[in-house]
Coordinates of N, CA and C in Angstrom, one line a residue:
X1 N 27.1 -121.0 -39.0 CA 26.5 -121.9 -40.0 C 26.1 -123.2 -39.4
X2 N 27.1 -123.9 -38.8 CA 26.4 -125.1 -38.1 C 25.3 -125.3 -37.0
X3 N 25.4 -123.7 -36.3 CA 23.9 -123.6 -35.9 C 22.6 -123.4 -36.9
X4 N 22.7 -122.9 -37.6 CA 21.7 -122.9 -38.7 C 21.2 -124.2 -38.9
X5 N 22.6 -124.8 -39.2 CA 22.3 -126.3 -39.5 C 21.4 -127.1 -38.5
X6 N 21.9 -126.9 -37.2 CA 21.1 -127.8 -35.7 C 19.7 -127.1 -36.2
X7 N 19.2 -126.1 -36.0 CA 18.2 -125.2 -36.1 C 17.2 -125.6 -37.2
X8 N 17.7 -125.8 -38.4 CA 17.0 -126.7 -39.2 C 16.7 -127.9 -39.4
X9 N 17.2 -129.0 -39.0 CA 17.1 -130.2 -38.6 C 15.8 -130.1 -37.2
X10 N 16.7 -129.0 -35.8 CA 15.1 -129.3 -35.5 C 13.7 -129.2 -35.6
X11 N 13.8 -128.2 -36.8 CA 12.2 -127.3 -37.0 C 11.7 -128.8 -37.7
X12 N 12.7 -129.2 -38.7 CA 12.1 -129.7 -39.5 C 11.7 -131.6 -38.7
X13 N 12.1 -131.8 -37.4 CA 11.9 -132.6 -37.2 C 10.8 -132.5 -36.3
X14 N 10.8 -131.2 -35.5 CA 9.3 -131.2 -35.2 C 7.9 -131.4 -35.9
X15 N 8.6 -130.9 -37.4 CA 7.1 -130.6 -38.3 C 6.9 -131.6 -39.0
X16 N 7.7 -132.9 -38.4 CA 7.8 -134.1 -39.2 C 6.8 -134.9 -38.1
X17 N 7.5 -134.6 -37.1 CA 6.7 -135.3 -35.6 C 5.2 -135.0 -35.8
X18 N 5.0 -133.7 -35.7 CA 3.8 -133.2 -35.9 C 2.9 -133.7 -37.3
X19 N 3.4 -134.0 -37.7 CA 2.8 -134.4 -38.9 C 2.4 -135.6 -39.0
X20 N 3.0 -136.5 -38.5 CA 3.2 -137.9 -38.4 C 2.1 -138.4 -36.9
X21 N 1.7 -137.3 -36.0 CA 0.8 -137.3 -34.9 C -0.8 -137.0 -36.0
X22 N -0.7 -135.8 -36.5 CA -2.0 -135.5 -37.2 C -2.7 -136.5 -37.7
X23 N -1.7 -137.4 -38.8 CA -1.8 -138.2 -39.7 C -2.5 -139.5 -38.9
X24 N -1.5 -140.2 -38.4 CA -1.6 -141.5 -37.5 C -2.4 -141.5 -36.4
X25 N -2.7 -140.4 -35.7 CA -3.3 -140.3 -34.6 C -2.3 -140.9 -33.7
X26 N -3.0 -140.2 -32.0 CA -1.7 -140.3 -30.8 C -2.4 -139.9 -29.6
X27 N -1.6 -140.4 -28.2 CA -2.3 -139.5 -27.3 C -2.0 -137.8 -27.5
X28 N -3.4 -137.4 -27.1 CA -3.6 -135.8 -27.4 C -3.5 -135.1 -28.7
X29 N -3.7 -136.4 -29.6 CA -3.4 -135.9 -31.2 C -5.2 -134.9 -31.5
X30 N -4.5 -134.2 -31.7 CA -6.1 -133.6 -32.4 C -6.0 -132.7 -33.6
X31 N -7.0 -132.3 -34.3 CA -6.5 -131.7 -36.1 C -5.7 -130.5 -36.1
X32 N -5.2 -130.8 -37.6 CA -4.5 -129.6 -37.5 C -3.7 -129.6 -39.5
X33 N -3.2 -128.6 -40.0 CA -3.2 -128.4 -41.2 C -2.5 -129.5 -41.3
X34 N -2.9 -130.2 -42.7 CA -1.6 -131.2 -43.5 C -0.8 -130.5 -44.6
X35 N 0.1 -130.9 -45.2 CA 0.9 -130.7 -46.2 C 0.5 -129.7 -47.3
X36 N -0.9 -130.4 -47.8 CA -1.7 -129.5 -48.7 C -2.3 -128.3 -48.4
X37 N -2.2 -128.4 -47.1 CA -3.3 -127.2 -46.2 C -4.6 -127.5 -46.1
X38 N -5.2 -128.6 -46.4 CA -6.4 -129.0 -45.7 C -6.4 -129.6 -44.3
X39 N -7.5 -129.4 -43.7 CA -7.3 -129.4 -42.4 C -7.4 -131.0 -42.0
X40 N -7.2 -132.1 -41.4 CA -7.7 -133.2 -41.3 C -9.0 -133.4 -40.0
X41 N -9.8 -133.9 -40.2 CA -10.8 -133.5 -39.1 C -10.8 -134.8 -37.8
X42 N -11.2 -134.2 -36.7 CA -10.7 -135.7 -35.5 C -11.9 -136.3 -35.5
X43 N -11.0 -138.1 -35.7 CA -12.0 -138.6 -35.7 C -12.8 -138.6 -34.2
X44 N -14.1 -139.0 -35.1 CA -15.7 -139.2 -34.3 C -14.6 -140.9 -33.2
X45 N -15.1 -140.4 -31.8 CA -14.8 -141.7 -31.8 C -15.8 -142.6 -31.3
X46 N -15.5 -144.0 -31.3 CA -16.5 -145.3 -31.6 C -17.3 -145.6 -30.2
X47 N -18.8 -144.8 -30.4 CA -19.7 -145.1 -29.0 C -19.8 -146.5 -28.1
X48 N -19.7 -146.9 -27.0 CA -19.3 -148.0 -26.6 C -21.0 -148.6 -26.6
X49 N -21.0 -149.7 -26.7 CA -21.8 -150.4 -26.8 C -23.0 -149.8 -25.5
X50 N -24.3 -150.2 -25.2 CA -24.9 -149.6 -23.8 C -25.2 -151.0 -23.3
X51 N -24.8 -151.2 -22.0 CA -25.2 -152.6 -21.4 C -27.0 -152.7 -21.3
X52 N -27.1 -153.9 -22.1 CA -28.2 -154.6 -22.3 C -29.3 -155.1 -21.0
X53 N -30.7 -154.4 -20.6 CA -31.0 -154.7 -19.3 C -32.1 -156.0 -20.2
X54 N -32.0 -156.9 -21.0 CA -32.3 -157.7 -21.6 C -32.0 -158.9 -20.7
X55 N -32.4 -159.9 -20.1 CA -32.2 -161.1 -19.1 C -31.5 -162.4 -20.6
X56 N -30.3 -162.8 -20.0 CA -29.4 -163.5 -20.9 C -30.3 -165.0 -20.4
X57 N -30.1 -166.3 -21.3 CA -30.4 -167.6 -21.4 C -30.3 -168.0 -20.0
X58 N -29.1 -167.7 -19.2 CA -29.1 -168.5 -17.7 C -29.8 -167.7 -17.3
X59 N -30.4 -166.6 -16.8 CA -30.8 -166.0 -16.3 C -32.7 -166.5 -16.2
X60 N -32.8 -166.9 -17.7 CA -34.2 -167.2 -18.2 C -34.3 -168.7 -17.4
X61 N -33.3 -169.3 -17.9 CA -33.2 -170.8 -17.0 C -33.1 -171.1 -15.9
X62 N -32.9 -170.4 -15.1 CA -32.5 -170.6 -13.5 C -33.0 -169.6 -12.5
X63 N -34.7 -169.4 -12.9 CA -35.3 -168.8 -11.6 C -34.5 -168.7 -10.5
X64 N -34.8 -167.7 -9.7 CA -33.9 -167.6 -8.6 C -35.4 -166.7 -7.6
X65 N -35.6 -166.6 -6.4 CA -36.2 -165.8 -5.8 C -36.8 -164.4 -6.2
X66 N -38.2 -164.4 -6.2 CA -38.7 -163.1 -6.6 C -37.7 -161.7 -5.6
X67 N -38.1 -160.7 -6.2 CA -37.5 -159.3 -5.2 C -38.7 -158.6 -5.3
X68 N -39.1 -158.0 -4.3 CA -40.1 -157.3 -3.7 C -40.4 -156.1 -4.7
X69 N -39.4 -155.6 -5.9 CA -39.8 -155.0 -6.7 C -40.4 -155.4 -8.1
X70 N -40.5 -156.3 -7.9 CA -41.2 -156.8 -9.5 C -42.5 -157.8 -9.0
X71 N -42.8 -157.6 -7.8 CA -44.1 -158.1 -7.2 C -44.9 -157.2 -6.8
X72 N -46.1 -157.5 -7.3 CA -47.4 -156.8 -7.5 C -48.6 -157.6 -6.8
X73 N -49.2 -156.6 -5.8 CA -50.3 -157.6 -4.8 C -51.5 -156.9 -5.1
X74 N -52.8 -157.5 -5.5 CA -54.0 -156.8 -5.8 C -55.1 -157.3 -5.4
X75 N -55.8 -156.9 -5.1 CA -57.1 -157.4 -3.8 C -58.4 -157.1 -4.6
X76 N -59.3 -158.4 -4.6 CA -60.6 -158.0 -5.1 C -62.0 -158.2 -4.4
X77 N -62.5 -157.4 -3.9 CA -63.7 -157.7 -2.8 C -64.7 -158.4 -4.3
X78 N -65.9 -158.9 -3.8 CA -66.7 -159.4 -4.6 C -67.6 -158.2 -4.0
X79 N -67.6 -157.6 -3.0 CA -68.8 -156.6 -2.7 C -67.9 -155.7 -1.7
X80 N -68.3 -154.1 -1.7 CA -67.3 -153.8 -1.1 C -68.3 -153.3 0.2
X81 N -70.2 -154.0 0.5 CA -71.1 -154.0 1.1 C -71.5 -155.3 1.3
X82 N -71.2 -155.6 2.6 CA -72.0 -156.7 3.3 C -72.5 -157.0 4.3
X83 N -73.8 -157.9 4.0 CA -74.3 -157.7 5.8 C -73.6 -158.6 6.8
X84 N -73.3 -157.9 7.9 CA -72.5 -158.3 9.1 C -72.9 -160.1 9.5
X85 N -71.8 -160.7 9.7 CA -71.4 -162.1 10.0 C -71.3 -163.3 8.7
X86 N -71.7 -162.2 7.5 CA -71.5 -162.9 6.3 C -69.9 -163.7 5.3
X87 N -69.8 -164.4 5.1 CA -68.8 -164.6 4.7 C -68.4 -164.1 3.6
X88 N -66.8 -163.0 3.5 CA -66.6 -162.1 2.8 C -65.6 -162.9 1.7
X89 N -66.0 -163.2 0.3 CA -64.5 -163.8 0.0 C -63.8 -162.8 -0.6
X90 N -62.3 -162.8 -0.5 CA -61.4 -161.7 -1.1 C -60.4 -162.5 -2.0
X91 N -60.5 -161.8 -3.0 CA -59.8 -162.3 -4.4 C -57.7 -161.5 -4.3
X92 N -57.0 -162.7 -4.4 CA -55.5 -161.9 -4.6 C -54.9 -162.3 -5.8
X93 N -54.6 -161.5 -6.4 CA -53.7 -161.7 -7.5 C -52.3 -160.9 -7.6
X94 N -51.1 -161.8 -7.8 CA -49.8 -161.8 -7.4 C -49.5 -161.5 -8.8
X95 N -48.8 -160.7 -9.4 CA -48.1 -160.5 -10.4 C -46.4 -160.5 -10.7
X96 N -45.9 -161.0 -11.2 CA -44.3 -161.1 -11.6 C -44.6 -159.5 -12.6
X97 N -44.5 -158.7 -12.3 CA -43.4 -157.3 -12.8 C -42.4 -157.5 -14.1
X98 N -41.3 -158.3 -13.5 CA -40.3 -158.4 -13.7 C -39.9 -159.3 -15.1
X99 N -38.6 -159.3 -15.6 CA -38.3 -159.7 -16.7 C -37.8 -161.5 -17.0
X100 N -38.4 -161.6 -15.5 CA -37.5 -163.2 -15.6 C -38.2 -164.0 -14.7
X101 N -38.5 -165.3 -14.9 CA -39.5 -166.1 -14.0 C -39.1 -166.3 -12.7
X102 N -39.6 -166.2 -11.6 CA -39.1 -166.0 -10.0 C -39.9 -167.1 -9.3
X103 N -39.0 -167.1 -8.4 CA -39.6 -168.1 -7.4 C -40.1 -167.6 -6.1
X104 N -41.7 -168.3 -5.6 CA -42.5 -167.2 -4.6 C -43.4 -168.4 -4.1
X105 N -43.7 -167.8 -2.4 CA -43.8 -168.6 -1.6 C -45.7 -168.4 -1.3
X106 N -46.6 -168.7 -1.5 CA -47.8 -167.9 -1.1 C -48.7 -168.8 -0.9
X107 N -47.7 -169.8 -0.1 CA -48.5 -170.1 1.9 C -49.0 -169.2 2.7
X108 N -49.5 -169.8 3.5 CA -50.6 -169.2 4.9 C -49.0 -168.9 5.7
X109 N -48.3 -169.1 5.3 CA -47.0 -169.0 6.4 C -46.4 -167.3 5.7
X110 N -46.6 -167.1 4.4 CA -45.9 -165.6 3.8 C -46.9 -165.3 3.3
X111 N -48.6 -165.4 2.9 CA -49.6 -164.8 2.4 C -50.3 -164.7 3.9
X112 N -50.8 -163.2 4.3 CA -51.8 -163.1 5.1 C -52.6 -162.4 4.7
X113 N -53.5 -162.4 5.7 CA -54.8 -161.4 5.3 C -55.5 -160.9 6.8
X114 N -56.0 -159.5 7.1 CA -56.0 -158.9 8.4 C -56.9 -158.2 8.5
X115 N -58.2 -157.8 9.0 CA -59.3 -157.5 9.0 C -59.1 -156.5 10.3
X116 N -59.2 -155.1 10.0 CA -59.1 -154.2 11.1 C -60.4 -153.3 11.7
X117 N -60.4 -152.8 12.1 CA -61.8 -151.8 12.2 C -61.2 -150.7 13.4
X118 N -60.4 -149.5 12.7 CA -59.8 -148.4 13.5 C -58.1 -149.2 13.9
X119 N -58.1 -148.8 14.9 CA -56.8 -149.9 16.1 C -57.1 -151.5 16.1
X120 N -58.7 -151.4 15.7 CA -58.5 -153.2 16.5 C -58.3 -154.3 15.4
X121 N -57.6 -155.1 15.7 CA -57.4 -156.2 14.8 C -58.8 -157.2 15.2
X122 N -59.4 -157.2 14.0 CA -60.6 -158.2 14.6 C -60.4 -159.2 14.0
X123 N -59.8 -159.7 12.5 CA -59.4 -160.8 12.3 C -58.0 -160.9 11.7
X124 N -57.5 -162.6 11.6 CA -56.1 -162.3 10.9 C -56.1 -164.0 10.7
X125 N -55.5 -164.2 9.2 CA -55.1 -165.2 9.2 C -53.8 -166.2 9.6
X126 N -53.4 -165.4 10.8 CA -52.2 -165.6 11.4 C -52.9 -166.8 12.6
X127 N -54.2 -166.4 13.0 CA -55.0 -166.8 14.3 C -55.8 -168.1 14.0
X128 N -56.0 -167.8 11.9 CA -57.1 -168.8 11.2 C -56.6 -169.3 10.2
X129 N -55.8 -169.8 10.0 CA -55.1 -170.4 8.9 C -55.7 -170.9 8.1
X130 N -55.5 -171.0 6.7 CA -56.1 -172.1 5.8 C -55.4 -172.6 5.1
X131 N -55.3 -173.7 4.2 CA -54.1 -174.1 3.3 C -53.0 -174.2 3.8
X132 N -52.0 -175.0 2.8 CA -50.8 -175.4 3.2 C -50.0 -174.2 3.8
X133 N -48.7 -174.4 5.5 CA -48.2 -173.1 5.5 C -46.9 -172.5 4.0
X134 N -47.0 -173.6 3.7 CA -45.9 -173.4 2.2 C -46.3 -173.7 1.4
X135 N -46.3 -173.2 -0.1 CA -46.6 -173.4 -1.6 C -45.9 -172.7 -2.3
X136 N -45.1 -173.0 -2.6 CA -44.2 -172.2 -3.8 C -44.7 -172.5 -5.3
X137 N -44.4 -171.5 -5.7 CA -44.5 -171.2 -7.2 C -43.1 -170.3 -8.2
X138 N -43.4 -171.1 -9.1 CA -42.4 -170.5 -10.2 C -43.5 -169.5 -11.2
X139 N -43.5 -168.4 -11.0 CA -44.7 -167.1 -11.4 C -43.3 -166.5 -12.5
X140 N -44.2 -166.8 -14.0 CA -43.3 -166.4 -15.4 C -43.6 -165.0 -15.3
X141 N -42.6 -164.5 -15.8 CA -42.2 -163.0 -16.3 C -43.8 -162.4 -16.9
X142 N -44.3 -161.7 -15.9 CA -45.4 -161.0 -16.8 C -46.8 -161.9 -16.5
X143 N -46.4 -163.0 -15.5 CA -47.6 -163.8 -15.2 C -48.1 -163.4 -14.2
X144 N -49.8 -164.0 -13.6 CA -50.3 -163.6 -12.2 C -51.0 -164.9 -11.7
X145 N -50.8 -164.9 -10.5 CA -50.7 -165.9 -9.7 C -52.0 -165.3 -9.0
X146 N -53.5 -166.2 -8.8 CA -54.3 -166.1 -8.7 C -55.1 -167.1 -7.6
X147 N -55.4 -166.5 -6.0 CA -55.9 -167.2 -5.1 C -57.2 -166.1 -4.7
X148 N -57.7 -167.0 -3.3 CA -58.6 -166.6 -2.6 C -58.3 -167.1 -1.4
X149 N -58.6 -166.2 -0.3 CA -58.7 -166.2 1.0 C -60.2 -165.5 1.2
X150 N -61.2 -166.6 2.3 CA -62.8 -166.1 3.0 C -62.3 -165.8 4.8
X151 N -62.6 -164.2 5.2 CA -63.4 -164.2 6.2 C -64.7 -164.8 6.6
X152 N -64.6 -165.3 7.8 CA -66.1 -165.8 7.9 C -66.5 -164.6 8.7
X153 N -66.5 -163.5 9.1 CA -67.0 -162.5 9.2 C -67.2 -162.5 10.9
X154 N -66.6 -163.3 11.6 CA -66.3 -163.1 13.1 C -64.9 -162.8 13.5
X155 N -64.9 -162.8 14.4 CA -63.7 -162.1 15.1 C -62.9 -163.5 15.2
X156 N -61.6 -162.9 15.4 CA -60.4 -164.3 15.8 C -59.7 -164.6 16.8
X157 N -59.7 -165.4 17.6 CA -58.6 -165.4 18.6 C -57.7 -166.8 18.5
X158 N -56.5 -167.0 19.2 CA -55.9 -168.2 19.1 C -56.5 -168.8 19.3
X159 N -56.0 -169.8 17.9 CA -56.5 -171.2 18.0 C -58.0 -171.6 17.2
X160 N -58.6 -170.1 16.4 CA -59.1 -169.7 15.6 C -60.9 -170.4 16.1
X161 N -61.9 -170.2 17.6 CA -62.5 -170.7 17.7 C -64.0 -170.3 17.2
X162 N -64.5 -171.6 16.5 CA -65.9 -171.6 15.3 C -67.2 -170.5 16.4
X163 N -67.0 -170.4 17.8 CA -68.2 -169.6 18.2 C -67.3 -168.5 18.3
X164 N -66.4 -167.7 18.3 CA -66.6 -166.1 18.3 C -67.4 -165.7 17.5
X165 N -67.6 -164.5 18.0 CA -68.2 -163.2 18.0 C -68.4 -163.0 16.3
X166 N -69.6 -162.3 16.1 CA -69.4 -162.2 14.5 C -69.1 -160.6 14.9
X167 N -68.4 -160.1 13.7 CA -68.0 -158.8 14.1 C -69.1 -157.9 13.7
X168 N -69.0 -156.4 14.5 CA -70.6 -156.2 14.2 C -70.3 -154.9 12.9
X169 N -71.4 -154.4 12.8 CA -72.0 -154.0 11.5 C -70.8 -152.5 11.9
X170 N -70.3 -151.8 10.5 CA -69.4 -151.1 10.7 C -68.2 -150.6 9.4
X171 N -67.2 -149.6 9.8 CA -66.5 -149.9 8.5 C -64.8 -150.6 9.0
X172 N -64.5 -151.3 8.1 CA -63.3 -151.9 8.1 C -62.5 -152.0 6.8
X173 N -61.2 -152.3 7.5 CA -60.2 -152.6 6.4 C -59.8 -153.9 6.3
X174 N -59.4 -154.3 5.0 CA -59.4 -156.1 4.8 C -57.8 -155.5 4.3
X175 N -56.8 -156.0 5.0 CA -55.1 -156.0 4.8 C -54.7 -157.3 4.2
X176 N -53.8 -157.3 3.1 CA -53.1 -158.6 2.5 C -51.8 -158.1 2.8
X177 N -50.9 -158.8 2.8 CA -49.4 -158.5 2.8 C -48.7 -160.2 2.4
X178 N -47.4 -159.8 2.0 CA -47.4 -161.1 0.9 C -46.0 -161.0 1.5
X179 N -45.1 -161.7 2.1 CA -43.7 -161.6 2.3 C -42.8 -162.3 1.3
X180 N -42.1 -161.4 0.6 CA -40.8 -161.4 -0.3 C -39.5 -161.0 0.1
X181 N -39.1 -162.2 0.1 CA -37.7 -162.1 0.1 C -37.6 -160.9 1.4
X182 N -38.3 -160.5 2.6 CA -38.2 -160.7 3.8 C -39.0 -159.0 3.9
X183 N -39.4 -158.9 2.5 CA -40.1 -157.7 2.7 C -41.9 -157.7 2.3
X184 N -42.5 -157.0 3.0 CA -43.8 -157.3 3.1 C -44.3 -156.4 2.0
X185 N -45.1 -156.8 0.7 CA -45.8 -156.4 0.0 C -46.8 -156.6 0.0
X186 N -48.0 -155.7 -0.6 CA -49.2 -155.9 0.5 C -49.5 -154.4 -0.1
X187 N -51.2 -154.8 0.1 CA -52.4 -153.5 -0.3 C -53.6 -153.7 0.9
X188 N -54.3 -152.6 0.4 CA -56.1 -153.0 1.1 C -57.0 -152.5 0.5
X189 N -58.3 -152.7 1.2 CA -59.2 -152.6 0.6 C -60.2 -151.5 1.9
X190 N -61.4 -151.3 1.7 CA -62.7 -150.4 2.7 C -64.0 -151.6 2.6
X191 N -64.0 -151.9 3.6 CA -65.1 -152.7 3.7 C -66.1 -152.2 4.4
X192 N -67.2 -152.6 4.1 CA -68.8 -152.3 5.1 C -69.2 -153.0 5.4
X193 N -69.7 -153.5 6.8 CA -70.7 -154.5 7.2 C -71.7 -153.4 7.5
X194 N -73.4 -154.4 7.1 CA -74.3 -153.5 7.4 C -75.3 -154.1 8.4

């Protein structure tokens, strides 16, 4: 008889436990019949928020250095035919990509421009400089930063001298490359001399 007794006490303390898990929720609680015999259903639970790639107030306030991925380099010949020793001007336009205003350097010191024809380097603004070697710019989110660099249509050597060679009639490539944050972005273009 007193086992009956233990025996009952524990069923009925299980199905009290269990009941009290259903009800309240618990670790590894999950549905199961109530009292009435309806089933209780597990709750849905609460989706966590998704981190926001939205640029917060400091972020908007305190430009910091462009990254090579949210810079955009675009080259515009005015002719993509010209006669040989003519002066070629080429249009650059720098675009911020990105979601937050950056800071970018586009001196003769991190903006070049490189005039090939096959292997040979026949000009470079490395040899001919123009403008300041520094100019920084604060370029807003979604803005474009708009210059020009002219070949004068001869070849270059150190120290960039006014009698070289005009390069002769032929096809060539006009190279920009823009240094960010220590990586070279940069396009081209097909040019003709005729």
């Amino acid at each position: 008889m007193a086992l009956l007794l233990v025996a009952g006490i524990a069923f009925g303390g299980t199905v009290l436990a269990q009941t009290l898990m259903d009800r309240f929720g618990g670790t590894g609680a999950t549905a199961g019949p109530l009292e009435d015999g309806t089933v209780e259903p597990t709750p849905t639970p609460t989706p966590t928020p998704t981190e926001s790639i939205t640029p917060d107030e400091e972020a908007l306030a305190n430009p910091v250095a462009c990254v090579p991925d949210v810079v955009d380099v675009a080259i515009g010949l005015e002719s993509a035919n010209v006669r040989a020793g003519s002066e070629v001007p080429v249009g650059v336009t720098i675009t911020n990509s990105g979601q937050v205003a950056c800071l970018l350097d586009v001196g003769h010191g991190s903006l070049d421009m490189t005039v090939t024809s096959g292997g040979d380097r026949v000009w470079t603004t490395a040899q001919c400089p123009s403008g300041p070697a520094e100019r920084p710019i604060l370029l807003d989110a979604g803005a474009a930063e708009e210059t020009a660099l002219t070949w004068g249509g001869r070849r270059s050597a150190d120290g960039c001298p006014a009698d070289a060679a005009e390069a002769e009639p032929g096809t060539y490539r006009v190279t920009i490359g823009l240094d960010v944050d220590g990586t070279e972005v940069g396009t081209d273009e097909v040019l003709t001399l005729r």
